[in-house]
Amino acid sequence: MEDTAVPPVRTDRFARRALLAGIVGTAAAAVAVPKVTAAAQDVSVKKGQAAVGGRTLDVTIYAVALPDGNFAYGYTPETASIPGPTLEMVEGDTLRLRVINQTGRVMSAHPHGVDYDIQSDGSLQTNTAIPAGEERTYIWRSHEGGMGADGVYTPGSAGYWHYHDHALNGSAHGTEGIRRGLYGALIVRRAGDPLPDVQNIVVINDANINNKVAPNTPTFTARQGQRVEWVVIAHGNSFHTFSLKGHRWANNRTGLISGPDDGAQIVDTRTVGPADSFGFQVIAGERVGPGRFEYHTHVALFWDRGVYGWFDVLESPAPVVTVTGIADGETYGDSLTKTVSWTVTGGAATGASSATLDGQPLENGAALRLWTLPLGQHELVVVGKGTGGDTTTTVRFTTKTSFADLQALVTSLPMSETTRAGLLDRVTRAAGKATSGSESGAISLLEQFISRVENQVRSNAEVRSVLLRDAQALIAELGALDAAEGGR
Amino acid sequence: MSATDLENAVDGGGADRTGGERVGRRALLGGLAGTAAAAVVLRPGLAIGDDQEDPRPLGTVPRAGAGGTVREVTLYAVAGPGNRLAYGTTPENASIPGPTIEAIEGDEIRVTLVNTTSLTVSLHAHGVDVPAADDGTPANGSVVAAGARHTYVWRTHAPTKRADGTWEPGSAGYWHYHDHAVGTAHGTDGITRGLYGALVVRRPGDPLPEKQFVTVFNELTINNSAVPDSINYSANLGQRVEWIMITHGVASFHTFHTHAHRWADNRTGLLSGDDDRTSVIDNRTTGPGESFGFQIIAGEHVGPGTWMYHCHVQFHSDGGMIGIFTVNNADGTPPPGHTEHMANHREMAAMMMSAGGHAAHGGSEPAKAQVAGSPTISQSDVPGGGDEDAHAGHEGHGG
């Protein structure tokens, strides 16, 4: 249950979820890969969001007696845990849960929230519990919301639900099974719901959390900035107020608000009674920074007796942004094409980044034709996203032209070969004049160059304007040089 | 409006459109405590709003009409054997819970309480607009002495935009009424002994149910009853069922849980659409004086069955706070396995009672009271209400 390891930063959550077929373990639970029997996912959903449902998920869990007198569900007998595996569905999915009863007693699994017919009720009264040594497959379905023909909307199945024993040792309501650990979280997501980086399951079971009392309750960890999902379930006979320090959420289905007009109450403490459940997502350390935050019942009677634990938000090193292709402070001839790319690395990098060049968005890996930029100073700003904050790197560079650049542009830009030959002649001769110290001669040839461009480069306005711009820039440069030298 | 008129109104109101289950079967069954649900004394118009337009798509469901009506009700406070007290629209039909009173925002309800008991009783309403003189408390003198009567005026209003730009909420809600005078200044004994009922205020356009269940967790009982006399309900597959849940008691909190059915945690239990982020739940914490309600389609997405509902506080459910919601087949025939499942339920209920039942938790007054329940009070096969109990269930569907 103790989990002091730093959870991995999940850079491709959707792929991971698809791989796991929607079933993920928690800090407290085992992870297994159930068999997916349905067709592939609709891949139109965005990265980091729940996929579209409609799958049939075949999952097997075992119910076992633990050496300490507790009972537990697990994907294998060896990995059984309290709480049991967190089962996840997306609205539209069907979960076929095969429960293999190795407890040596009658027991069952009864879900909240999902659709099940009476054969999957998991109660003694309906003869749907599992005798010792036997197994049973419970079928839990889910559905999307929608407007009914009668004009009344039917809610979808999405919610932070749970499952528990309803029969152990002949208890009509599973009282003993629940008390001794036969419970787990069941999450039904709506397609498009954001997926978390980290998941914490807290079951306040009368006077304990996950059948543990502090200091043995789970210590959850996350890096600052990670999206952390909490699922809170209560069991037993007692009423509690679940409270999380340093973080807060909306009191609704997801814990998230839709916008500034969403009237949902924002809370950091919520009353829960037996079999109540809710969940929410927070950003670890958001606006409060890293540190050790307590989660606990706020009912002092239980709090003082150990119904609390810790949520460690670890400091998140800033990501490192490395830009290649363009260097800060450099000057580049405008005939060049530069491939500008960058990487964002470091333990806290989310993998996301964005960049602007002179205020305009720029794609990573873009081939930048410098002649398309105005001559002069440019600013490339790359933002690398990190869980604990972003890193912004600014690269300032200059583009200029020269006789060589103008020659190269005339050589490469589209125009008729006759025009190209005439222009190359003028710019080459102008370069020669300039080299020999005759600024006025060079200017004269460049003026001829300009005249030819104006008369002959008519079909491509972009080429025409960049040639004119560069020639005029050279003239201005030569003129300034001439003036500085007092004219010759 | 006389009691007779009310009865007629009930018959004409169409709250229970299934028909055939209204015979006063329960009156024949002595010794029962609570009732599956109470009489619907007021059924506001089924027609879609006459006086105002509702922009929402209406579909085929019947909806509450416009408010603005003055509704007169007479309630009798009746003492029965076994220390029990109850409200009824006549002295003879008093029930626990009392009659469900319904209104539409804008209506005014005038309830004349006739006290046939030898105690001072009262009527205190939640949710509606009540002047101090009709508060129903000893503190302001609005109680009713033995043999006396008093007319309580409860007003309701639609949501209104105030001059300052903020909104005043409307009166609509699943509310309740109860005694506030017997035993203590807070009516503790009156409530314990059965003086409570549901009060529903609808908003014009709200969908109307086909069946209505009223479940009151009163300390460690349901409707002052407990297994083996559990409060059981039934509906046919696809029927729109309204479930009104009220909590009373001296100390206990509860979690109300339904198997296989769920609702939105808001005023109506319904979502407005895809973008409504309200939590959908099948389990809700509730404490004394709280009430909520919701509508479900019987068996929607799950089919017929002998479904449990219960308090999910484990020692409460193990102590008998459990009942059965039978979802029949659409044609009204019992669901598969019904006979056996009900037998199992009764068998386990007997085991609970032999293990102590509520007596194990201190032998509360309600537990004593229900043992000596009064047939006078336990009337009620009522329109819109649940209709069966552990004993009558099979008879009702025996065909």
GROMACS .gro file of N, CA and C in nm, chain A residues 11-132:
model
  366
   11THR      N    1   0.330   1.019  -2.090
   11THR     CA    2   0.337   1.112  -2.201
   11THR      C    3   0.238   1.077  -2.311
   12ASP      N    4   0.191   0.955  -2.312
   12ASP     CA    5   0.096   0.918  -2.416
   12ASP      C    6  -0.016   0.839  -2.353
   13ARG      N    7  -0.102   0.912  -2.287
   13ARG     CA    8  -0.202   0.846  -2.204
   13ARG      C    9  -0.302   0.767  -2.284
   14PHE      N   10  -0.338   0.823  -2.398
   14PHE     CA   11  -0.439   0.754  -2.476
   14PHE      C   12  -0.388   0.618  -2.522
   15ALA      N   13  -0.264   0.618  -2.571
   15ALA     CA   14  -0.208   0.491  -2.618
   15ALA      C   15  -0.201   0.391  -2.503
   16ARG      N   16  -0.160   0.443  -2.389
   16ARG     CA   17  -0.148   0.355  -2.275
   16ARG      C   18  -0.284   0.299  -2.236
   17ARG      N   19  -0.384   0.388  -2.233
   17ARG     CA   20  -0.518   0.342  -2.197
   17ARG      C   21  -0.568   0.239  -2.295
   18ALA      N   22  -0.542   0.264  -2.422
   18ALA     CA   23  -0.591   0.170  -2.521
   18ALA      C   24  -0.526   0.034  -2.500
   19LEU      N   25  -0.400   0.039  -2.466
   19LEU     CA   26  -0.328  -0.085  -2.443
   19LEU      C   27  -0.389  -0.161  -2.326
   20LEU      N   28  -0.423  -0.085  -2.224
   20LEU     CA   29  -0.477  -0.149  -2.105
   20LEU      C   30  -0.626  -0.173  -2.115
   21ALA      N   31  -0.681  -0.139  -2.226
   21ALA     CA   32  -0.825  -0.161  -2.247
   21ALA      C   33  -0.907  -0.096  -2.138
   22GLY      N   34  -0.860   0.017  -2.093
   22GLY     CA   35  -0.941   0.093  -2.000
   22GLY      C   36  -0.929   0.048  -1.857
   23ILE      N   37  -0.850  -0.052  -1.830
   23ILE     CA   38  -0.835  -0.097  -1.693
   23ILE      C   39  -0.697  -0.057  -1.644
   24VAL      N   40  -0.692   0.025  -1.542
   24VAL     CA   41  -0.563   0.060  -1.488
   24VAL      C   42  -0.560   0.031  -1.340
   25GLY      N   43  -0.445   0.003  -1.293
   25GLY     CA   44  -0.429  -0.019  -1.150
   25GLY      C   45  -0.413   0.112  -1.078
   26THR      N   46  -0.411   0.106  -0.949
   26THR     CA   47  -0.392   0.226  -0.869
   26THR      C   48  -0.266   0.206  -0.787
   27ALA      N   49  -0.235   0.309  -0.713
   27ALA     CA   50  -0.121   0.297  -0.622
   27ALA      C   51  -0.140   0.175  -0.533
   28ALA      N   52  -0.264   0.144  -0.507
   28ALA     CA   53  -0.290   0.037  -0.413
   28ALA      C   54  -0.329  -0.094  -0.481
   29ALA      N   55  -0.339  -0.094  -0.610
   29ALA     CA   56  -0.396  -0.212  -0.673
   29ALA      C   57  -0.304  -0.265  -0.783
   30ALA      N   58  -0.325  -0.389  -0.813
   30ALA     CA   59  -0.246  -0.452  -0.917
   30ALA      C   60  -0.293  -0.407  -1.055
   31VAL      N   61  -0.203  -0.413  -1.150
   31VAL     CA   62  -0.238  -0.380  -1.287
   31VAL      C   63  -0.238  -0.510  -1.367
   32ALA      N   64  -0.338  -0.527  -1.445
   32ALA     CA   65  -0.340  -0.642  -1.534
   32ALA      C   66  -0.392  -0.598  -1.668
   33VAL      N   67  -0.370  -0.679  -1.764
   33VAL     CA   68  -0.412  -0.645  -1.899
   33VAL      C   69  -0.524  -0.739  -1.939
   34PRO      N   70  -0.644  -0.695  -1.930
   34PRO     CA   71  -0.754  -0.782  -1.968
   34PRO      C   72  -0.762  -0.797  -2.119
   35LYS      N   73  -0.831  -0.898  -2.155
   35LYS     CA   74  -0.845  -0.926  -2.298
   35LYS      C   75  -0.954  -0.837  -2.357
   36VAL      N   76  -0.923  -0.776  -2.464
   36VAL     CA   77  -1.023  -0.694  -2.532
   36VAL      C   78  -1.084  -0.776  -2.645
   37THR      N   79  -1.211  -0.789  -2.643
   37THR     CA   80  -1.274  -0.873  -2.745
   37THR      C   81  -1.344  -0.791  -2.852
   38ALA      N   82  -1.355  -0.664  -2.829
   38ALA     CA   83  -1.428  -0.584  -2.927
   38ALA      C   84  -1.333  -0.517  -3.026
   39ALA      N   85  -1.393  -0.451  -3.119
   39ALA     CA   86  -1.316  -0.389  -3.227
   39ALA      C   87  -1.233  -0.272  -3.175
   40ALA      N   88  -1.150  -0.221  -3.260
   40ALA     CA   89  -1.059  -0.114  -3.222
   40ALA      C   90  -1.133   0.013  -3.186
   41GLN      N   91  -1.058   0.101  -3.126
   41GLN     CA   92  -1.117   0.225  -3.078
   41GLN      C   93  -1.141   0.325  -3.190
   42ASP      N   94  -1.234   0.411  -3.162
   42ASP     CA   95  -1.245   0.532  -3.243
   42ASP      C   96  -1.128   0.620  -3.202
   43VAL      N   97  -1.042   0.650  -3.295
   43VAL     CA   98  -0.920   0.722  -3.259
   43VAL      C   99  -0.937   0.873  -3.273
   44SER      N  100  -1.061   0.916  -3.290
   44SER     CA  101  -1.081   1.059  -3.309
   44SER      C  102  -1.069   1.137  -3.179
   45VAL      N  103  -1.074   1.066  -3.066
   45VAL     CA  104  -1.062   1.139  -2.941
   45VAL      C  105  -0.919   1.190  -2.927
   46LYS      N  106  -0.906   1.295  -2.847
   46LYS     CA  107  -0.775   1.357  -2.832
   46LYS      C  108  -0.690   1.278  -2.733
   47LYS      N  109  -0.564   1.298  -2.746
   47LYS     CA  110  -0.469   1.241  -2.652
   47LYS      C  111  -0.506   1.287  -2.511
   48GLY      N  112  -0.500   1.195  -2.418
   48GLY     CA  113  -0.528   1.233  -2.281
   48GLY      C  114  -0.675   1.235  -2.246
   49GLN      N  115  -0.759   1.192  -2.339
   49GLN     CA  116  -0.902   1.187  -2.310
   49GLN      C  117  -0.952   1.044  -2.322
   50ALA      N  118  -1.064   1.018  -2.256
   50ALA     CA  119  -1.121   0.884  -2.263
   50ALA      C  120  -1.166   0.854  -2.406
   51ALA      N  121  -1.140   0.731  -2.448
   51ALA     CA  122  -1.182   0.689  -2.581
   51ALA      C  123  -1.332   0.669  -2.586
   52VAL      N  124  -1.382   0.645  -2.703
   52VAL     CA  125  -1.524   0.615  -2.718
   52VAL      C  126  -1.549   0.472  -2.672
   53GLY      N  127  -1.660   0.452  -2.603
   53GLY     CA  128  -1.691   0.319  -2.550
   53GLY      C  129  -1.750   0.228  -2.656
   54GLY      N  130  -1.802   0.115  -2.610
   54GLY     CA  131  -1.861   0.019  -2.701
   54GLY      C  132  -1.787  -0.113  -2.702
   55ARG      N  133  -1.684  -0.121  -2.621
   55ARG     CA  134  -1.604  -0.243  -2.617
   55ARG      C  135  -1.669  -0.346  -2.524
   56THR      N  136  -1.628  -0.470  -2.539
   56THR     CA  137  -1.657  -0.571  -2.439
   56THR      C  138  -1.525  -0.606  -2.371
   57LEU      N  139  -1.521  -0.585  -2.242
   57LEU     CA  140  -1.398  -0.607  -2.167
   57LEU      C  141  -1.415  -0.733  -2.084
   58ASP      N  142  -1.331  -0.830  -2.106
   58ASP     CA  143  -1.332  -0.952  -2.025
   58ASP      C  144  -1.225  -0.940  -1.918
   59VAL      N  145  -1.267  -0.937  -1.795
   59VAL     CA  146  -1.174  -0.919  -1.684
   59VAL      C  147  -1.197  -1.032  -1.585
   60THR      N  148  -1.090  -1.090  -1.537
   60THR     CA  149  -1.099  -1.192  -1.433
   60THR      C  150  -1.039  -1.138  -1.306
   61ILE      N  151  -1.111  -1.151  -1.198
   61ILE     CA  152  -1.051  -1.118  -1.069
   61ILE      C  153  -1.073  -1.235  -0.973
   62TYR      N  154  -0.985  -1.245  -0.880
   62TYR     CA  155  -0.991  -1.349  -0.778
   62TYR      C  156  -1.032  -1.285  -0.645
   63ALA      N  157  -1.105  -1.360  -0.568
   63ALA     CA  158  -1.131  -1.317  -0.430
   63ALA      C  159  -1.058  -1.415  -0.340
   64VAL      N  160  -0.976  -1.360  -0.254
   64VAL     CA  161  -0.892  -1.448  -0.171
   64VAL      C  162  -0.898  -1.404  -0.025
   65ALA      N  163  -0.866  -1.499   0.062
   65ALA     CA  164  -0.848  -1.468   0.205
   65ALA      C  165  -0.703  -1.432   0.226
   66LEU      N  166  -0.680  -1.321   0.294
   66LEU     CA  167  -0.543  -1.278   0.321
   66LEU      C  168  -0.496  -1.335   0.456
   67PRO      N  169  -0.366  -1.347   0.472
   67PRO     CA  170  -0.314  -1.406   0.597
   67PRO      C  171  -0.356  -1.329   0.723
   68ASP      N  172  -0.381  -1.199   0.707
   68ASP     CA  173  -0.413  -1.119   0.826
   68ASP      C  174  -0.560  -1.122   0.862
   69GLY      N  175  -0.636  -1.209   0.796
   69GLY     CA  176  -0.778  -1.217   0.829
   69GLY      C  177  -0.866  -1.132   0.740
   70ASN      N  178  -0.804  -1.045   0.659
   70ASN     CA  179  -0.881  -0.967   0.563
   70ASN      C  180  -0.907  -1.049   0.438
   71PHE      N  181  -0.989  -0.995   0.352
   71PHE     CA  182  -1.017  -1.054   0.222
   71PHE      C  183  -0.988  -0.950   0.115
   72ALA      N  184  -0.963  -0.996  -0.007
   72ALA     CA  185  -0.929  -0.897  -0.110
   72ALA      C  186  -0.961  -0.953  -0.248
   73TYR      N  187  -0.988  -0.859  -0.338
   73TYR     CA  188  -0.999  -0.891  -0.480
   73TYR      C  189  -0.864  -0.862  -0.546
   74GLY      N  190  -0.830  -0.940  -0.650
   74GLY     CA  191  -0.707  -0.912  -0.723
   74GLY      C  192  -0.712  -0.973  -0.861
   75TYR      N  193  -0.634  -0.917  -0.952
   75TYR     CA  194  -0.627  -0.975  -1.087
   75TYR      C  195  -0.566  -1.115  -1.082
   76THR      N  196  -0.480  -1.136  -0.982
   76THR     CA  197  -0.431  -1.271  -0.956
   76THR      C  198  -0.444  -1.292  -0.805
   77PRO      N  199  -0.441  -1.417  -0.761
   77PRO     CA  200  -0.448  -1.438  -0.615
   77PRO      C  201  -0.332  -1.371  -0.544
   78GLU      N  202  -0.217  -1.365  -0.612
   78GLU     CA  203  -0.097  -1.311  -0.546
   78GLU      C  204  -0.100  -1.159  -0.535
   79THR      N  205  -0.171  -1.095  -0.626
   79THR     CA  206  -0.169  -0.948  -0.626
   79THR      C  207  -0.295  -0.889  -0.565
   80ALA      N  208  -0.375  -0.972  -0.501
   80ALA     CA  209  -0.498  -0.919  -0.441
   80ALA      C  210  -0.465  -0.806  -0.344
   81SER      N  211  -0.546  -0.703  -0.345
   81SER     CA  212  -0.515  -0.582  -0.270
   81SER      C  213  -0.642  -0.522  -0.214
   82ILE      N  214  -0.624  -0.439  -0.114
   82ILE     CA  215  -0.735  -0.362  -0.056
   82ILE      C  216  -0.704  -0.216  -0.075
   83PRO      N  217  -0.782  -0.142  -0.152
   83PRO     CA  218  -0.896  -0.187  -0.229
   83PRO      C  219  -0.856  -0.276  -0.344
   84GLY      N  220  -0.953  -0.344  -0.402
   84GLY     CA  221  -0.927  -0.430  -0.516
   84GLY      C  222  -0.893  -0.349  -0.640
   85PRO      N  223  -0.874  -0.418  -0.750
   85PRO     CA  224  -0.839  -0.348  -0.874
   85PRO      C  225  -0.942  -0.240  -0.908
   86THR      N  226  -0.891  -0.127  -0.955
   86THR     CA  227  -0.981  -0.023  -1.004
   86THR      C  228  -1.026  -0.062  -1.145
   87LEU      N  229  -1.155  -0.080  -1.161
   87LEU     CA  230  -1.210  -0.121  -1.289
   87LEU      C  231  -1.260   0.003  -1.362
   88GLU      N  232  -1.221   0.014  -1.488
   88GLU     CA  233  -1.261   0.133  -1.564
   88GLU      C  234  -1.338   0.094  -1.689
   89MET      N  235  -1.440   0.171  -1.717
   89MET     CA  236  -1.518   0.154  -1.839
   89MET      C  237  -1.538   0.293  -1.900
   90VAL      N  238  -1.573   0.294  -2.027
   90VAL     CA  239  -1.620   0.415  -2.091
   90VAL      C  240  -1.765   0.390  -2.128
   91GLU      N  241  -1.849   0.491  -2.115
   91GLU     CA  242  -1.991   0.473  -2.144
   91GLU      C  243  -2.011   0.398  -2.275
   92GLY      N  244  -2.088   0.292  -2.269
   92GLY     CA  245  -2.108   0.208  -2.386
   92GLY      C  246  -2.036   0.075  -2.375
   93ASP      N  247  -1.937   0.068  -2.285
   93ASP     CA  248  -1.864  -0.056  -2.265
   93ASP      C  249  -1.948  -0.157  -2.187
   94THR      N  250  -1.916  -0.283  -2.210
   94THR     CA  251  -1.968  -0.391  -2.126
   94THR      C  252  -1.849  -0.457  -2.059
   95LEU      N  253  -1.858  -0.472  -1.929
   95LEU     CA  254  -1.751  -0.538  -1.853
   95LEU      C  255  -1.803  -0.675  -1.810
   96ARG      N  256  -1.737  -0.779  -1.857
   96ARG     CA  257  -1.773  -0.914  -1.813
   96ARG      C  258  -1.673  -0.954  -1.706
   97LEU      N  259  -1.717  -0.947  -1.584
   97LEU     CA  260  -1.627  -0.965  -1.470
   97LEU      C  261  -1.641  -1.108  -1.418
   98ARG      N  262  -1.538  -1.186  -1.445
   98ARG     CA  263  -1.535  -1.324  -1.396
   98ARG      C  264  -1.471  -1.321  -1.257
   99VAL      N  265  -1.545  -1.364  -1.159
   99VAL     CA  266  -1.496  -1.362  -1.021
   99VAL      C  267  -1.473  -1.505  -0.977
  100ILE      N  268  -1.349  -1.536  -0.944
  100ILE     CA  269  -1.312  -1.670  -0.899
  100ILE      C  270  -1.298  -1.665  -0.747
  101ASN      N  271  -1.383  -1.739  -0.682
  101ASN     CA  272  -1.394  -1.729  -0.537
  101ASN      C  273  -1.301  -1.830  -0.470
  102GLN      N  274  -1.191  -1.781  -0.418
  102GLN     CA  275  -1.097  -1.866  -0.345
  102GLN      C  276  -1.095  -1.833  -0.196
  103THR      N  277  -1.203  -1.773  -0.150
  103THR     CA  278  -1.206  -1.731  -0.009
  103THR      C  279  -1.243  -1.846   0.084
  104GLY      N  280  -1.300  -1.951   0.028
  104GLY     CA  281  -1.347  -2.059   0.113
  104GLY      C  282  -1.484  -2.033   0.174
  105ARG      N  283  -1.546  -1.922   0.133
  105ARG     CA  284  -1.681  -1.890   0.182
  105ARG      C  285  -1.763  -1.838   0.067
  106VAL      N  286  -1.893  -1.828   0.089
  106VAL     CA  287  -1.976  -1.763  -0.012
  106VAL      C  288  -1.942  -1.614  -0.013
  107MET      N  289  -1.936  -1.557  -0.131
  107MET     CA  290  -1.911  -1.413  -0.145
  107MET      C  291  -1.967  -1.369  -0.279
  108SER      N  292  -1.951  -1.238  -0.311
  108SER     CA  293  -2.002  -1.189  -0.439
  108SER      C  294  -1.934  -1.058  -0.476
  109ALA      N  295  -1.972  -1.003  -0.589
  109ALA     CA  296  -1.933  -0.867  -0.627
  109ALA      C  297  -2.059  -0.796  -0.674
  110HIS      N  298  -2.088  -0.687  -0.610
  110HIS     CA  299  -2.208  -0.607  -0.641
  110HIS      C  300  -2.163  -0.468  -0.682
  111PRO      N  301  -2.202  -0.422  -0.802
  111PRO     CA  302  -2.154  -0.290  -0.846
  111PRO      C  303  -2.255  -0.180  -0.814
  112HIS      N  304  -2.206  -0.059  -0.809
  112HIS     CA  305  -2.293   0.058  -0.805
  112HIS      C  306  -2.283   0.129  -0.940
  113GLY      N  307  -2.395   0.184  -0.981
  113GLY     CA  308  -2.393   0.278  -1.093
  113GLY      C  309  -2.414   0.219  -1.230
  114VAL      N  310  -2.364   0.099  -1.255
  114VAL     CA  311  -2.371   0.044  -1.390
  114VAL      C  312  -2.500  -0.035  -1.408
  115ASP      N  313  -2.521  -0.081  -1.530
  115ASP     CA  314  -2.643  -0.155  -1.564
  115ASP      C  315  -2.616  -0.304  -1.550
  116TYR      N  316  -2.700  -0.369  -1.473
  116TYR     CA  317  -2.685  -0.515  -1.460
  116TYR      C  318  -2.823  -0.573  -1.443
  117ASP      N  319  -2.845  -0.687  -1.503
  117ASP     CA  320  -2.976  -0.748  -1.481
  117ASP      C  321  -2.971  -0.828  -1.351
  118ILE      N  322  -3.084  -0.884  -1.316
  118ILE     CA  323  -3.096  -0.943  -1.182
  118ILE      C  324  -2.999  -1.059  -1.164
  119GLN      N  325  -2.954  -1.118  -1.274
  119GLN     CA  326  -2.858  -1.228  -1.265
  119GLN      C  327  -2.719  -1.180  -1.224
  120SER      N  328  -2.697  -1.051  -1.228
  120SER     CA  329  -2.567  -0.998  -1.191
  120SER      C  330  -2.575  -0.908  -1.068
  121ASP      N  331  -2.680  -0.928  -0.988
  121ASP     CA  332  -2.702  -0.842  -0.871
  121ASP      C  333  -2.599  -0.871  -0.761
  122GLY      N  334  -2.552  -0.992  -0.757
  122GLY     CA  335  -2.451  -1.027  -0.656
  122GLY      C  336  -2.506  -1.036  -0.515
  123SER      N  337  -2.636  -1.062  -0.502
  123SER     CA  338  -2.694  -1.069  -0.369
  123SER      C  339  -2.740  -1.212  -0.341
  124LEU      N  340  -2.749  -1.245  -0.214
  124LEU     CA  341  -2.797  -1.377  -0.174
  124LEU      C  342  -2.943  -1.395  -0.211
  125GLN      N  343  -3.018  -1.290  -0.190
  125GLN     CA  344  -3.163  -1.297  -0.212
  125GLN      C  345  -3.196  -1.339  -0.356
  126THR      N  346  -3.112  -1.297  -0.451
  126THR     CA  347  -3.138  -1.331  -0.591
  126THR      C  348  -3.056  -1.452  -0.636
  127ASN      N  349  -2.994  -1.519  -0.542
  127ASN     CA  350  -2.914  -1.639  -0.572
  127ASN      C  351  -2.800  -1.607  -0.670
  128THR      N  352  -2.742  -1.490  -0.659
  128THR     CA  353  -2.637  -1.453  -0.753
  128THR      C  354  -2.503  -1.431  -0.682
  129ALA      N  355  -2.491  -1.484  -0.562
  129ALA     CA  356  -2.361  -1.486  -0.494
  129ALA      C  357  -2.284  -1.608  -0.543
  130ILE      N  358  -2.159  -1.622  -0.499
  130ILE     CA  359  -2.071  -1.728  -0.549
  130ILE      C  360  -2.034  -1.820  -0.433
  131PRO      N  361  -2.075  -1.945  -0.441
  131PRO     CA  362  -2.037  -2.038  -0.333
  131PRO      C  363  -1.886  -2.055  -0.328
  132ALA      N  364  -1.838  -2.102  -0.215
  132ALA     CA  365  -1.694  -2.125  -0.197
  132ALA      C  366  -1.640  -2.215  -0.307
   0.00000   0.00000   0.00000
